[in-house]
Short mmCIF file of C-alpha atoms and ligand atoms in Angstrom, two decimals:
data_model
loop_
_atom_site.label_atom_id
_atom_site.label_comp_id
_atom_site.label_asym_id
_atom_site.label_seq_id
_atom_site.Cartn_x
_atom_site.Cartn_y
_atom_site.Cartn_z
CA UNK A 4 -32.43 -244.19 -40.50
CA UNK A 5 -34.11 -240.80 -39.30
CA UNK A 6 -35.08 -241.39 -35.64
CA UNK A 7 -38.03 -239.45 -34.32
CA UNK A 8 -35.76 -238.07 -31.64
CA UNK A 9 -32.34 -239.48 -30.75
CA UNK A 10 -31.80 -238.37 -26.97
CA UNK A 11 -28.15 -239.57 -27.26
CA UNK A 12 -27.04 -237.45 -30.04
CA UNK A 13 -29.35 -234.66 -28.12
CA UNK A 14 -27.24 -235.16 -25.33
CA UNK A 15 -24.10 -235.29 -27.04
CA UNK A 16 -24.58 -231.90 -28.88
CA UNK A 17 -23.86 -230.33 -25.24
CA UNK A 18 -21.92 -233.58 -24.26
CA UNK A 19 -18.07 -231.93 -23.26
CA UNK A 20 -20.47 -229.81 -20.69
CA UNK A 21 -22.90 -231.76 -19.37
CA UNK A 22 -20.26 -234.31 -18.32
CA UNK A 23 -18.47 -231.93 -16.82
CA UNK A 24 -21.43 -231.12 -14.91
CA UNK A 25 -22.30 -234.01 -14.11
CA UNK A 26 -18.73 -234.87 -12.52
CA UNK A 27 -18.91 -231.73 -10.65
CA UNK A 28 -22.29 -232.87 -8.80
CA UNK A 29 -20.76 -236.39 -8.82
CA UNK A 30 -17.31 -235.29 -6.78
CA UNK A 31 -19.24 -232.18 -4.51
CA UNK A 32 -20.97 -234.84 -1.80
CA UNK A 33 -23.73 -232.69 -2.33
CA UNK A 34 -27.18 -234.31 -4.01
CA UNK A 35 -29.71 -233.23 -3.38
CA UNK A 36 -31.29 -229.50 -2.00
CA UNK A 37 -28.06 -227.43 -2.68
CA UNK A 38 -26.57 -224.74 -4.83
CA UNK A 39 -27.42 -226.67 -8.55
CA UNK A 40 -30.74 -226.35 -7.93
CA UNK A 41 -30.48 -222.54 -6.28
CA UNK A 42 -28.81 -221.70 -9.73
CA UNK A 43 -30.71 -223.38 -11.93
CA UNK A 44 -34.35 -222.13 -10.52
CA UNK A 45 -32.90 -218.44 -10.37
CA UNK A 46 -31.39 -219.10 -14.28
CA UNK A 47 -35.06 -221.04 -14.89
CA UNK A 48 -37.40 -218.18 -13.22
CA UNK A 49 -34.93 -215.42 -14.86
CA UNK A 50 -35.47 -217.29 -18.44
CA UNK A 51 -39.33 -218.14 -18.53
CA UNK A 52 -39.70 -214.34 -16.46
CA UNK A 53 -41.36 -215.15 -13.65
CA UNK A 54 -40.55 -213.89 -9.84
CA UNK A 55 -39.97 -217.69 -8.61
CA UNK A 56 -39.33 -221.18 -10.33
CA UNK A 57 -38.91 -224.19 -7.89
CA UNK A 58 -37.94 -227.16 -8.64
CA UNK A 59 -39.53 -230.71 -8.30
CA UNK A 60 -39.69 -234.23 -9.40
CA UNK A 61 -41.27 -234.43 -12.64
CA UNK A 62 -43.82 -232.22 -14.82
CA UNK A 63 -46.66 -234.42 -13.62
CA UNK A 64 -46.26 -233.52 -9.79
CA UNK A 65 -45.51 -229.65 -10.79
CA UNK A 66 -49.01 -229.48 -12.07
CA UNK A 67 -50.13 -231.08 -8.61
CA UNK A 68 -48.45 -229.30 -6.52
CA UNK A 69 -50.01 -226.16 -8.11
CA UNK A 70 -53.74 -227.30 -7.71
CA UNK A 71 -52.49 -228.70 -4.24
CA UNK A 72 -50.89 -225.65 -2.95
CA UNK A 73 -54.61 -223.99 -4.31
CA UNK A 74 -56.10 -226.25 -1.85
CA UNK A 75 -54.28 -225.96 0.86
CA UNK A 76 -54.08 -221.54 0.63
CA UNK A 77 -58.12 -221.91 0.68
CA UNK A 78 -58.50 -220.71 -3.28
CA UNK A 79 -60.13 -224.37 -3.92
CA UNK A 80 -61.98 -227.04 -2.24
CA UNK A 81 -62.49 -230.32 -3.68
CA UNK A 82 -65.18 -230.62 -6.08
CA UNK A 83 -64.31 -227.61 -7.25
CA UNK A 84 -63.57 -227.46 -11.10
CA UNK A 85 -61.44 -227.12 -13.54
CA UNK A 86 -61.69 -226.06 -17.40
CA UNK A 87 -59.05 -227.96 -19.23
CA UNK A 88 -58.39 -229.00 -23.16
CA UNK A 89 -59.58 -232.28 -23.85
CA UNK A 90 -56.56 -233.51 -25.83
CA UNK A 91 -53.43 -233.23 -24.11
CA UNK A 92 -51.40 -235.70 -22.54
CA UNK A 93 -53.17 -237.43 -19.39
CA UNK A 94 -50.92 -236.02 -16.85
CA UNK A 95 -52.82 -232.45 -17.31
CA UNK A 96 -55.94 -233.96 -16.00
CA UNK A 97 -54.25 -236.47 -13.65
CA UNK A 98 -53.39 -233.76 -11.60
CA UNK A 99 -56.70 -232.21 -11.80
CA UNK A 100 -57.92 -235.68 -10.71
CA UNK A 101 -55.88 -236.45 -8.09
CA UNK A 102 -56.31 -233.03 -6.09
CA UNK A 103 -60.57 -234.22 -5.89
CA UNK A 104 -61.43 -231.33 -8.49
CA UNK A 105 -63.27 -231.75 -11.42
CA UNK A 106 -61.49 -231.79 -15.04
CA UNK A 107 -64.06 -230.26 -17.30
CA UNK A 108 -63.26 -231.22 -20.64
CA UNK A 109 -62.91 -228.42 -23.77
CA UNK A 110 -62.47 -229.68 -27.37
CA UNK A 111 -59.28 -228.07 -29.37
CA UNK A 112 -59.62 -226.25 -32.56
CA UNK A 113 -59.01 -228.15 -35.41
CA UNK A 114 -57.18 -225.65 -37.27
CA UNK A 115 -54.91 -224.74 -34.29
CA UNK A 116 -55.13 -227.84 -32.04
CA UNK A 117 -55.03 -225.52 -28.75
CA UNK A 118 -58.00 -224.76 -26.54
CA UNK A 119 -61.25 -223.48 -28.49
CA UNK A 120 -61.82 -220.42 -26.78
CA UNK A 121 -64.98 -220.03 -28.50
CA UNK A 122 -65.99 -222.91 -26.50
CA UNK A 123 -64.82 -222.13 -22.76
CA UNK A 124 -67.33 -219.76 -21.61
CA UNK A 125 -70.28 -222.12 -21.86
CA UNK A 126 -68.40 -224.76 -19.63
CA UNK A 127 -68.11 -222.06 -16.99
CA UNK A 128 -70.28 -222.59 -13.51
CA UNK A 129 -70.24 -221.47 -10.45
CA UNK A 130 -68.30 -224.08 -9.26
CA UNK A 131 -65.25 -223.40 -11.89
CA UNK A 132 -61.95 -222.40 -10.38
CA UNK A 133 -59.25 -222.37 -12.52
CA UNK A 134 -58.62 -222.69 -16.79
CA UNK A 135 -56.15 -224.73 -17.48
CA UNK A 136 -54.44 -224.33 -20.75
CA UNK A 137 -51.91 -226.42 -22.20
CA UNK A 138 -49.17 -225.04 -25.32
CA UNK A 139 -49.43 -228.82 -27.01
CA UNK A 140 -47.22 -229.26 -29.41
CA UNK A 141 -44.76 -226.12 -27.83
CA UNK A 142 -47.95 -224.14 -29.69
CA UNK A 143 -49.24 -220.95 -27.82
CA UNK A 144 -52.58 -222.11 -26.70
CA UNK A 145 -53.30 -218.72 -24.46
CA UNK A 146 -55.53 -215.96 -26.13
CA UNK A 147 -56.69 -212.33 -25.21
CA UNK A 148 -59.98 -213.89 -24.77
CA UNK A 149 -58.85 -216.60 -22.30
CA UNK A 150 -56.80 -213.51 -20.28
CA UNK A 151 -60.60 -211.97 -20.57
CA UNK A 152 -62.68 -214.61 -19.13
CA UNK A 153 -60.01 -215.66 -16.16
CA UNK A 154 -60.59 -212.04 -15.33
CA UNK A 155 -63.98 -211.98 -15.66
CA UNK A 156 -64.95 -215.01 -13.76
CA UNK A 157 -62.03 -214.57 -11.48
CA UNK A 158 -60.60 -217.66 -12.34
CA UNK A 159 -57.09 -219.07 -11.86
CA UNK A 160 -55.12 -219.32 -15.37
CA UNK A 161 -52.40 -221.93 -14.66
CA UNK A 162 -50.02 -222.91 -18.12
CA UNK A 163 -48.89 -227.01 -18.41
CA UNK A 164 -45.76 -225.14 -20.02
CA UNK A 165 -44.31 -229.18 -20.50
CA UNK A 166 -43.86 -228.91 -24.24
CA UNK A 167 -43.53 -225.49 -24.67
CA UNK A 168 -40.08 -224.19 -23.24
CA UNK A 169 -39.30 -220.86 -24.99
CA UNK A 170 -42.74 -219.97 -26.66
CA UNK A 171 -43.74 -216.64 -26.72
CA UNK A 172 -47.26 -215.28 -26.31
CA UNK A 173 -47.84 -212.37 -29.31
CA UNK A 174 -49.29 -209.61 -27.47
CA UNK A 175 -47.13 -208.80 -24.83
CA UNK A 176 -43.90 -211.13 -25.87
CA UNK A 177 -43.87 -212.85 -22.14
CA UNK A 178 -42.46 -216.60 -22.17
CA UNK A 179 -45.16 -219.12 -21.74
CA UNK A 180 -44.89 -220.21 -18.20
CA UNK A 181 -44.78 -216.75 -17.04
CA UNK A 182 -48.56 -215.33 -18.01
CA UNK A 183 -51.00 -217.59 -16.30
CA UNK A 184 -50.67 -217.44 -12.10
CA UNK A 185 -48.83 -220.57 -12.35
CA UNK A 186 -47.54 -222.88 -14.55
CA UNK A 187 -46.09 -226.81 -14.90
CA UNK A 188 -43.04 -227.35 -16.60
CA UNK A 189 -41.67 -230.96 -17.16
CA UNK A 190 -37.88 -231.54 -17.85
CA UNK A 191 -38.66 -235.63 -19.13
CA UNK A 192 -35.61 -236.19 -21.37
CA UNK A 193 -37.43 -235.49 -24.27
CA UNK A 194 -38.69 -232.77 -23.84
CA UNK A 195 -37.71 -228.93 -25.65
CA UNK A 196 -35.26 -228.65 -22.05
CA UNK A 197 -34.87 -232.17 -20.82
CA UNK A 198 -32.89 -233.51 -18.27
CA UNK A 199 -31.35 -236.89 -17.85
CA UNK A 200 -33.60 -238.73 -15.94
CA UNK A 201 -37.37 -237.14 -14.38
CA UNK A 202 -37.47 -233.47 -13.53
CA UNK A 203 -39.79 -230.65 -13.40
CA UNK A 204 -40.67 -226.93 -11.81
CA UNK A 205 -43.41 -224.80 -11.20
CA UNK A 206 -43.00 -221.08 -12.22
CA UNK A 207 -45.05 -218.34 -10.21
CA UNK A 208 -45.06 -214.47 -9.04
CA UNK A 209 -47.27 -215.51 -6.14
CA UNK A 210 -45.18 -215.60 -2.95
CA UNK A 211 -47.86 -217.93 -0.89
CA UNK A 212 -48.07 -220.42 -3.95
CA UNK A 213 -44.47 -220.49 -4.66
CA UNK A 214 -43.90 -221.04 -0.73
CA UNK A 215 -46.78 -223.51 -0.33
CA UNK A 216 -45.32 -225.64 -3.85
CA UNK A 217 -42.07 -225.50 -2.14
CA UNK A 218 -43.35 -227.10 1.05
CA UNK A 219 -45.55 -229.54 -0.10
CA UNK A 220 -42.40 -231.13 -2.56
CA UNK A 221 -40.42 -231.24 0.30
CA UNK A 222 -42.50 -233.61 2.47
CA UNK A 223 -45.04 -230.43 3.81
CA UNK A 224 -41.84 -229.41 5.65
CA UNK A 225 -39.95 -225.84 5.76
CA UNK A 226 -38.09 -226.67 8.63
CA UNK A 227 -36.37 -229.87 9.36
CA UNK A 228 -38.83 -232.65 11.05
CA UNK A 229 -41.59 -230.04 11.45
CA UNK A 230 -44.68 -230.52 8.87
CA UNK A 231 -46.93 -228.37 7.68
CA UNK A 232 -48.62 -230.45 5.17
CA UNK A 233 -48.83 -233.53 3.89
CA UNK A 234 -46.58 -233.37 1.15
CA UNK A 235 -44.40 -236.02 -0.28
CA UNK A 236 -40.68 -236.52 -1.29
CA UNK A 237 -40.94 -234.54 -4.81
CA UNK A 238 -37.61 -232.79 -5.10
CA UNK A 239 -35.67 -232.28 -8.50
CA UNK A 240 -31.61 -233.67 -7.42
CA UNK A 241 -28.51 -232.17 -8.03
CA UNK A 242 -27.26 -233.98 -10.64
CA UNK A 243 -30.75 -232.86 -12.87
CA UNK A 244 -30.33 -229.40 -12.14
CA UNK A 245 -26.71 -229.03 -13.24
CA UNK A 246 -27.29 -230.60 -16.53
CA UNK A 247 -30.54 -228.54 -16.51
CA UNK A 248 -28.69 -225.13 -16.00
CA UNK A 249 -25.96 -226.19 -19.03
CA UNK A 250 -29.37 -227.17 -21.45
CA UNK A 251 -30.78 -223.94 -20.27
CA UNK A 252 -28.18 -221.79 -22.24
CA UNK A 253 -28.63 -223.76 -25.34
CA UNK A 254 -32.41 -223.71 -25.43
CA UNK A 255 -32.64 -221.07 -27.47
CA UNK A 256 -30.44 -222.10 -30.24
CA UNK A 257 -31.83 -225.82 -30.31
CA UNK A 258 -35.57 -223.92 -30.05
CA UNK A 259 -34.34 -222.20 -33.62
CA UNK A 260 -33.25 -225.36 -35.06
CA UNK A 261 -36.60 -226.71 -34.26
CA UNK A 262 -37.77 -223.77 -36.03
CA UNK A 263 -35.79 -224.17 -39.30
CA UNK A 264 -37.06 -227.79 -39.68
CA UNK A 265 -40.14 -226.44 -38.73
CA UNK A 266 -40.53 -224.15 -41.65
CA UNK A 267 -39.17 -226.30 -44.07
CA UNK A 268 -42.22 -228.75 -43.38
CA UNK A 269 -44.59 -225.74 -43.97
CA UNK A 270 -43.20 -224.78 -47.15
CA UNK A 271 -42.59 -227.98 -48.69
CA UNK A 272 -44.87 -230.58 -47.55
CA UNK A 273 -47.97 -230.74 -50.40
CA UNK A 274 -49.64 -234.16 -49.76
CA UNK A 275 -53.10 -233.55 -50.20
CA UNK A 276 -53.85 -236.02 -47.72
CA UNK A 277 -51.76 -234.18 -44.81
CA UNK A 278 -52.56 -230.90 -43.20
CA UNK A 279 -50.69 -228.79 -41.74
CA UNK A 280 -51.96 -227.00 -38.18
CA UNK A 281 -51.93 -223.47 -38.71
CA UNK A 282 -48.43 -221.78 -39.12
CA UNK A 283 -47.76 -219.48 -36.10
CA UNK A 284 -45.27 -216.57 -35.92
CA UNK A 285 -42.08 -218.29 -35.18
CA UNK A 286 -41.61 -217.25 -31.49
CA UNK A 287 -45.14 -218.70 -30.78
CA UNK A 288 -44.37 -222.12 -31.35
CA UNK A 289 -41.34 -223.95 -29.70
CA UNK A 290 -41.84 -226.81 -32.32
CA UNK A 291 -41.62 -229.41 -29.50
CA UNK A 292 -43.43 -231.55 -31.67
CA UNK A 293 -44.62 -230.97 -35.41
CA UNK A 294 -47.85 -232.62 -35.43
CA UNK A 295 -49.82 -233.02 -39.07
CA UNK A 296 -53.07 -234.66 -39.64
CA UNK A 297 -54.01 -237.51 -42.17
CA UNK A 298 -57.12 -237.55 -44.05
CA UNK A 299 -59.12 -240.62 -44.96
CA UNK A 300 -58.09 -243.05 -42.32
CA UNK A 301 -54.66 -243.21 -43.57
CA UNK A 302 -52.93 -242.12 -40.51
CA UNK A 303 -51.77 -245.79 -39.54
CA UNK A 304 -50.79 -246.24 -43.25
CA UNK A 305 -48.43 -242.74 -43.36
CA UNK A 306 -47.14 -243.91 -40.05
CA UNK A 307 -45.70 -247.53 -41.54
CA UNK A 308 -44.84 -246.30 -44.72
CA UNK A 309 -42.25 -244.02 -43.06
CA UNK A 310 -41.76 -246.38 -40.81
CA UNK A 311 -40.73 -248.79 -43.95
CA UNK A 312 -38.56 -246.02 -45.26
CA UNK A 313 -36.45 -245.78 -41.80
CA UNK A 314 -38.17 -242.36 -40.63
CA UNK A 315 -39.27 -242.83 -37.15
CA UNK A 316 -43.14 -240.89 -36.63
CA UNK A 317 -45.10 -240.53 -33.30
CA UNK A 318 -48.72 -240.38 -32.53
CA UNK A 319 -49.67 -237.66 -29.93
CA UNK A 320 -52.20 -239.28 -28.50
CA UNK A 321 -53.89 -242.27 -29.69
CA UNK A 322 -56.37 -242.28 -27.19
CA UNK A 323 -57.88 -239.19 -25.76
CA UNK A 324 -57.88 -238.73 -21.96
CA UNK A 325 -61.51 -239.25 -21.69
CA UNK A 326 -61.09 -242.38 -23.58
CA UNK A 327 -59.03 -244.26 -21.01
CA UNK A 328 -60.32 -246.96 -18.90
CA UNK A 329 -58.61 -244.96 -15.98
CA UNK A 330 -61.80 -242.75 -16.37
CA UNK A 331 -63.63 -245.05 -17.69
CA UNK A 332 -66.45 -244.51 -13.97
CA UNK A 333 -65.29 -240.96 -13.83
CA UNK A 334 -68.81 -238.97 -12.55
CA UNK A 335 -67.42 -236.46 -15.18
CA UNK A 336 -67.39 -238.77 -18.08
CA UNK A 337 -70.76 -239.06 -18.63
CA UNK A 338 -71.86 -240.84 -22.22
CA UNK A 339 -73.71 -237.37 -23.39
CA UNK A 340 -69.36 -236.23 -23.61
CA UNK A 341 -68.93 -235.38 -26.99
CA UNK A 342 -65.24 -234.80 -28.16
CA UNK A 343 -65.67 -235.50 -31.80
CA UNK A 344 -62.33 -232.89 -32.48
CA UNK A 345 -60.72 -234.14 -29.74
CA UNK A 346 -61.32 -237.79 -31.43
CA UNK A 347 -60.38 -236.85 -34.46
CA UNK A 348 -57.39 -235.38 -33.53
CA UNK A 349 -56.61 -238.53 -31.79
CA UNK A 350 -57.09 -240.56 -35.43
CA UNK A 351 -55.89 -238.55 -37.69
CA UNK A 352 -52.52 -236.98 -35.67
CA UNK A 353 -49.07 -237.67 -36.54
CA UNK A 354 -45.72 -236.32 -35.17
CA UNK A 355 -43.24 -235.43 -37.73
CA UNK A 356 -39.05 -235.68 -36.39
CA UNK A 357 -38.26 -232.14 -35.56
CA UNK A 358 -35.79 -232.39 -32.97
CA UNK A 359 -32.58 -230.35 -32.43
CA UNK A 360 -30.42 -232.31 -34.46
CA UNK A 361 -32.02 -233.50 -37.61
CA UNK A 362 -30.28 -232.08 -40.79
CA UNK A 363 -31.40 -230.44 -43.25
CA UNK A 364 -30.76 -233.39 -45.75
CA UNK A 365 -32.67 -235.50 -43.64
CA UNK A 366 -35.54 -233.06 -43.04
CA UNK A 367 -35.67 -233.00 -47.44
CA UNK A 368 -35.71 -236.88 -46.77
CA UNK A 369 -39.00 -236.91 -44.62
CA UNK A 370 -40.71 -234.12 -47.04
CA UNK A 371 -40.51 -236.24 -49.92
CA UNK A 372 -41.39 -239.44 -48.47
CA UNK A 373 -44.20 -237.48 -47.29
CA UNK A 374 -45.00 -235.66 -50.56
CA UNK A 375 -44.93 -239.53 -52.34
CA UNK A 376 -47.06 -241.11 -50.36
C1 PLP B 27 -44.67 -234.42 -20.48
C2 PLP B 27 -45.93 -233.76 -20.11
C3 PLP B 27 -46.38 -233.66 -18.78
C4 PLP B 27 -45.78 -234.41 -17.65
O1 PLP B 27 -44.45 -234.29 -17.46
P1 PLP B 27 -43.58 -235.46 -16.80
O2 PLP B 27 -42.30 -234.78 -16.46
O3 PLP B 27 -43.44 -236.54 -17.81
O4 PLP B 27 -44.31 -235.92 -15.56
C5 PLP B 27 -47.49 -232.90 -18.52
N1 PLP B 27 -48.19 -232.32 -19.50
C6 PLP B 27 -47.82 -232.42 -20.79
C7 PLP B 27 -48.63 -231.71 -21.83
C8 PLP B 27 -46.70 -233.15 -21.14
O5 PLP B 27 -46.37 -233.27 -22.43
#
């Protein structure tokens, strides 16, 4: 059996310190607000490079908080909004969504998966804040172009860094997370730096958005029983950031695992059928997933094959965002909406195990299941 991602024997690779961790947490009294998480967002901002990283409940609420915070500091109103890929995982656009502003929807490339940015400047009005780009797939999705427009239009550039802890963006070698104004970072267990249960973080250099984040996470309150907003109770515990901090230190070496399985796909997999997305410069992809495509319908038929032959394959996603029924009445999601990479994506995609602790054996395994189907 190759699982598509064992999170036990991910967990265990760091086990001797995470449990001691964990116990430390466990035995302080101490859960929640204290020094783990005043390490681990100095250790976090530090890493990604990035004057402040503050920690929250999951990856979904980091991206809210950011448009939130937006909202409340009088950069965006409601109704404002919002360029954004059209395949990504909903929680992108469920923040969008939930803050009142407008997700406007931008197919990928096919060839890269990421943001066309041949296609953003047409879906640019005068009511556009923000682009949001998301590094699917731990992929760089940024481009000089997209640094171009943001500047141009004076828009807001804010990363969903959630699947790409660790990539680098070519020109200037900054850590995703660090180049837009703000970015969303999710810590879901399986994610590149996952923690044990929900976490997340926003990373910013802004002072007044980092404050504002930090406020609205912690009910809208700065000081005890005084409220500035209305936040909610979105705060990343104790136990979460200690593991966090002891995952931290390993990222890099479980990012270059990734990348040795990684590479091996590239140079081995030959299935006429399958394509590959288009091979990146290692530090540009954090291989959180290794997504392929499959020709001819024959997605489904991969997928149970492998399945058959005990290697455990995701799809990332089945059904595109503006596909849902939770957007099914969406204004935005008018019938003239036409996705047809985005769709395609969605029926021809198929995630590959790439996780930090296949072997190499096992990796040969998948290639020529692959390269005999
Ligand atoms: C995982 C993920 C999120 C949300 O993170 P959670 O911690 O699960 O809330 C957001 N965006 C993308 C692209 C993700 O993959």
């Amino acid at each position: 059996m190759i699982p598509f991602l064992s999170l036990k024997d991910v967990t265990a690779l760091h086990g001797a310190e995470i449990n001691e961790a964990v116990s430390r947490v466990v035995n302080s009294g101490w859960y929640l607000q204290g020094e783990e998480n005043r390490k681990f967002e100095e250790h976090y901002a530090e890493y990604i490079g990035s004057r402040y990283a503050i920690g929250c409940a999951n990856g979904l609420d980091a991206l809210i908080w950011i448009f939130r915070a937006y909202i409340e500091l009088g950069v965006m109103k409601p109704g404002d909004e919002v360029i954004v890929p059209a395949n990504t995982y909903i929680a992108t656009i469920l923040a969008i969504t939930e803050n009142g502003l407008v997700p406007v929807l931008c197919e990928p490339k096919l060839g890269t998966l990421e943001i066309d940015d041949d296609k953003i400047e047409q879906l640019i009005t005068p009511r556009t804040k923000a682009i949001t780009v998301v590094h699917l797939y731990g992929r760089i999705a940024i481009s000089p172009r997209i640094i171009a427009l943001c500047r141009k239009y004076s828009l807001k550039l804010v990363e969903d860094n959630a699947q790409a802890h660790g990539c680098v963006y070519g020109p200037t070698g900054q850590r995703t997370g660090s180049i837009g104004d703000a970015a969303g970072h999710s810590f879901y267990p399986g994610k590149n730096l996952g923690a044990l249960g929900d976490g997340g973080a926003v990373t910013t250099d802004d002072p007044a958005l980092a404050e504002a984040v930090r406020t609205l996470a912690n009910y809208g309150s700065q000081k005890k029983y005084v409220f500035r907003y209305t936040g909610r109770n979105s705060r990343l515990d104790e136990i979460q950031a200690a593991v966090l901090d002891v995952k931290l230190r390993y990222l890099e070496q479980d990012n270059s695992h990734r990348k040795e399985v990684a590479n091996y796909y590239y140079d081995n997999i030959s299935n006429p059928l399958v394509s590959l997305p288009e091979r990146l410069p290692d530090a540009q992809n954090a291989y959180h997933l290794f997504p392929i495509l499959v020709a001819e319908g024959k997605r489904d038929e991969l997928h149970d094959y492998l399945a058959e032959n005990g290697v455990g394959t995701m799809i990332h996603y089945p059904i595109a965002p503006h596909r849902q029924e939770c957007y099914a009445k969406a204004a935005w999601n008018t019938p003239q909406l036409s996705l047809p990479v985005t769709e395609q994506i969605a029926a021809e995609e198929l995630s590959l195990p790439v996780g930090p602790t296949i072997t190499p054996e096992e990796t040969a395994t998948v290639v020529d299941l692959i390269n005999r189907f």
